[in-house]
Coordinates of C-alpha atoms in Angstrom, one line a residue:
M54 CA 6.3 26.0 -20.1
P55 CA 7.3 24.6 -16.7
W56 CA 4.6 22.2 -15.4
T57 CA 4.3 24.3 -12.2
D58 CA 2.9 27.1 -14.3
Q59 CA -0.2 24.9 -14.6
I60 CA -0.7 25.0 -10.8
T61 CA -3.0 27.6 -9.3
F62 CA -1.2 28.9 -6.3
D63 CA -2.9 31.0 -3.6
E64 CA -2.0 34.5 -2.7
R65 CA 0.9 33.2 -0.6
G66 CA 2.3 31.2 -3.6
L67 CA 1.3 27.9 -2.0
V68 CA -0.8 24.9 -3.0
P69 CA -2.2 22.2 -0.7
V70 CA -0.5 18.8 -1.2
V71 CA -2.0 15.5 -0.2
A72 CA 0.4 12.6 0.5
Q73 CA -1.0 9.2 -0.3
D74 CA 0.5 5.7 0.2
A75 CA 1.2 4.5 -3.4
R76 CA 0.7 0.9 -2.4
T77 CA -2.3 1.0 -0.1
G78 CA -4.0 4.2 -1.3
E79 CA -4.2 5.4 2.3
V80 CA -4.2 9.2 2.8
L81 CA -1.2 10.0 5.0
M82 CA -1.0 13.7 5.5
L83 CA -1.8 17.2 4.1
A84 CA 0.8 19.9 3.8
W85 CA 1.7 22.9 1.6
A86 CA 4.2 23.5 -1.2
N87 CA 5.4 26.3 -3.3
A88 CA 6.8 26.0 -6.8
E89 CA 10.3 25.4 -5.6
A90 CA 9.2 22.6 -3.3
L91 CA 7.2 20.9 -6.1
Q92 CA 10.2 21.2 -8.5
L93 CA 12.5 19.7 -5.8
T94 CA 10.1 16.9 -5.3
R95 CA 10.2 16.0 -9.0
S96 CA 14.0 16.4 -9.3
T97 CA 15.0 14.5 -6.2
G98 CA 12.2 11.9 -6.0
R99 CA 11.6 12.8 -2.3
A100 CA 8.7 14.8 -0.9
H101 CA 9.4 18.5 -0.3
Y102 CA 7.0 21.0 1.3
W103 CA 6.8 24.6 2.5
S104 CA 6.5 25.2 6.2
R105 CA 4.1 28.1 6.8
S106 CA 5.2 28.5 10.4
R107 CA 9.0 28.5 9.7
K108 CA 8.5 30.1 6.3
S109 CA 11.1 27.7 4.7
L110 CA 11.4 24.6 2.6
W111 CA 11.5 21.2 4.2
A112 CA 12.0 17.7 3.1
K113 CA 9.9 15.1 4.7
G114 CA 12.0 13.0 7.1
E115 CA 15.0 15.3 7.0
T116 CA 15.3 15.0 10.8
S117 CA 13.1 12.0 11.7
G118 CA 14.3 9.7 8.9
H119 CA 10.6 9.1 7.9
V120 CA 11.2 10.0 4.3
Q121 CA 8.7 9.9 1.5
E122 CA 9.9 8.4 -1.8
V123 CA 7.7 9.9 -4.4
E124 CA 6.5 7.6 -7.2
D125 CA 4.1 10.0 -8.8
V126 CA 3.0 13.6 -8.7
R127 CA -0.5 14.6 -9.8
M128 CA -2.7 17.7 -9.9
D129 CA -6.4 17.9 -9.6
C130 CA -8.7 19.0 -12.5
D131 CA -8.6 22.7 -11.4
G132 CA -4.8 22.7 -10.8
D133 CA -5.4 24.0 -7.2
A134 CA -4.4 20.8 -5.3
V135 CA -1.5 18.4 -5.7
L136 CA -1.2 14.7 -4.9
Y137 CA 2.1 13.0 -4.0
R138 CA 1.9 9.2 -4.3
V139 CA 4.6 8.0 -2.0
R140 CA 6.4 5.1 -0.4
Q141 CA 6.5 6.1 3.3
T142 CA 9.3 5.1 5.6
G143 CA 8.0 4.8 9.2
P144 CA 5.0 6.9 10.4
A145 CA 3.9 9.9 8.4
C146 CA 2.5 11.8 11.3
H147 CA 4.7 13.7 13.8
T148 CA 2.7 12.0 16.6
G149 CA 4.1 8.7 15.6
E150 CA 0.8 7.5 14.0
R151 CA 1.0 5.9 10.6
S152 CA -1.3 8.6 9.1
C153 CA -2.2 12.1 10.3
F154 CA -5.8 11.2 9.6
H155 CA -6.0 8.7 12.5
R156 CA -9.0 10.3 14.3
G157 CA -12.6 9.7 13.3
I158 CA -15.8 11.6 14.1
D159 CA -18.5 9.8 16.0
G160 CA -21.5 12.1 16.6
E161 CA -20.0 15.2 18.2
A162 CA -16.8 13.5 19.5
A163 CA -13.5 12.8 17.8
G164 CA -11.8 9.5 18.6
E165 CA -9.4 6.9 17.2
A166 CA -10.6 5.8 13.8
A167 CA -10.5 2.3 12.4
D168 CA -7.4 1.3 10.3
A169 CA -8.1 2.7 6.8
R170 CA -5.8 0.2 5.1
H171 CA -7.2 -2.7 3.1
M172 CA -7.6 -5.9 5.1
L173 CA -4.8 -7.6 3.1
D174 CA -2.3 -4.9 4.0
R175 CA -3.3 -5.2 7.7
L176 CA -3.0 -9.0 7.5
D177 CA 0.4 -8.8 5.9
E178 CA 1.6 -6.6 8.7
I179 CA 0.3 -9.0 11.3
I180 CA 2.0 -12.0 9.6
A181 CA 5.3 -10.1 9.4
T182 CA 5.0 -9.2 13.1
R183 CA 4.3 -12.9 14.0
E184 CA 7.4 -14.0 12.0
Q185 CA 9.6 -11.5 13.9
E186 CA 8.2 -11.8 17.4
R187 CA 7.0 -15.4 17.4
P188 CA 4.5 -15.0 20.3
E189 CA 3.5 -18.2 22.0
G190 CA 0.0 -19.6 21.3
S191 CA -0.2 -18.0 17.9
Y192 CA -1.1 -20.3 15.0
T193 CA 1.0 -18.2 12.6
T194 CA 4.0 -18.7 15.0
Y195 CA 3.3 -22.4 14.8
L196 CA 3.5 -22.4 11.0
F197 CA 6.7 -20.4 10.9
T198 CA 8.3 -22.7 13.5
A199 CA 7.1 -25.8 11.7
G200 CA 8.8 -24.7 8.5
I201 CA 8.1 -24.4 4.8
D202 CA 7.0 -28.0 4.3
K203 CA 4.2 -27.6 6.8
V204 CA 3.2 -24.3 5.2
L205 CA 3.2 -25.9 1.8
K206 CA 1.1 -28.8 3.1
K207 CA -1.5 -26.3 4.4
V208 CA -1.6 -24.4 1.1
G209 CA -2.2 -27.6 -0.7
E210 CA -5.0 -28.7 1.7
E211 CA -6.7 -25.3 1.6
A212 CA -6.5 -25.1 -2.3
T213 CA -8.2 -28.5 -2.5
E214 CA -10.9 -27.5 0.0
T215 CA -11.5 -24.3 -1.9
V216 CA -12.1 -26.3 -5.1
I217 CA -14.4 -28.7 -3.3
A218 CA -16.4 -25.8 -1.8
A219 CA -16.8 -24.3 -5.3
K220 CA -17.9 -27.6 -6.7
N221 CA -20.4 -28.0 -3.9
G222 CA -22.0 -24.6 -4.8
D223 CA -21.9 -23.3 -1.3
N224 CA -20.7 -19.7 -1.4
A225 CA -20.4 -19.4 2.4
E226 CA -18.1 -22.4 2.4
L227 CA -16.3 -21.0 -0.6
R228 CA -15.8 -17.7 1.1
S229 CA -14.4 -19.4 4.2
E230 CA -12.0 -21.7 2.4
S231 CA -10.9 -18.9 0.1
A232 CA -9.9 -16.8 3.1
D233 CA -8.0 -19.8 4.6
L234 CA -6.2 -20.3 1.3
L235 CA -5.2 -16.7 0.9
F236 CA -4.0 -16.5 4.5
H237 CA -1.8 -19.6 4.1
L238 CA -0.5 -18.2 0.7
M239 CA 0.6 -15.0 2.5
V240 CA 2.4 -17.0 5.2
L241 CA 4.1 -19.0 2.4
W242 CA 5.2 -15.7 0.7
R243 CA 6.6 -14.5 4.0
T244 CA 8.4 -17.8 4.6
R245 CA 10.0 -17.6 1.2
G246 CA 10.9 -13.9 1.7
L247 CA 8.5 -12.7 -1.0
D248 CA 6.8 -9.4 -0.1
A249 CA 3.1 -9.4 -0.7
A250 CA 3.6 -6.0 -2.4
D251 CA 5.6 -7.7 -5.1
V252 CA 2.7 -10.0 -5.8
W253 CA 0.3 -7.0 -6.1
G254 CA 2.9 -5.3 -8.3
E255 CA 3.0 -8.4 -10.6
L256 CA -0.7 -8.2 -10.9
E257 CA -0.5 -4.5 -11.6
R258 CA 2.2 -5.1 -14.3
R259 CA 0.0 -7.6 -16.0
F260 CA -3.2 -5.5 -15.9
G261 CA -4.3 -4.5 -19.4
Q262 CA -1.4 -6.4 -21.1
A263 CA -1.9 -8.9 -23.9
P264 CA -1.8 -12.5 -22.7
R265 CA 1.7 -13.9 -22.3
P266 CA 2.7 -16.3 -25.2
G267 CA 2.0 -19.9 -24.3
S268 CA -0.5 -19.0 -21.6
T269 CA -4.0 -20.5 -21.3
A270 CA -5.4 -17.1 -22.0
A271 CA -3.3 -16.7 -25.2
R272 CA -4.4 -20.1 -26.4
A273 CA -8.0 -19.3 -25.8
S274 CA -7.6 -16.0 -27.6
R275 CA -6.1 -17.7 -30.7
S276 CA -9.0 -20.3 -30.6
A277 CA -11.6 -17.4 -30.5
D278 CA -9.9 -15.9 -33.5
G279 CA -9.9 -19.2 -35.4
T280 CA -6.1 -19.4 -35.3

């Protein structure tokens, strides 16, 4: 049985599709799809939808270049809604906004909403912008200009200060030093050309796996087993 037979389409043969950033979890847009659009999405790896106004199939980014590479297709418990987990190129919204859901409700008024992405994703974007544009007066610009040795020195200093804060038992100090350490680590990754998403991906890959042979966790596990 085709998997689309498990979808509950409406009287027009359509189902709502939510597109979500696979890396950040941010909701990007809502559109509609019929069975053919869903099948094309699965077979091509790119998001396809059905245009209710034009009454035709369309591939996201076919004219703008803002394509959605689909990592995963899911359906809800009732089968009457579909989720595309995507890697978005450029903005998802036709207005040029990153997400179509860029407006928030405050009382009776609608206005610009706060950035829904995790702080680490926003910070990574700022660091990348600083590297490219090098604005004067920016501390991040100073680090990139000073070079990797300076960045490494700062990472070492902040790591030591984080350890000291933890030993001192002061959580406010530990919070502050941990934030400094994480920031300088992210600058180091950018300096070395390592995408933060690759680090998150490595953590994801390890999640739920048995400890690697020779690791501290593996040795601890053997000790607990009496081996």
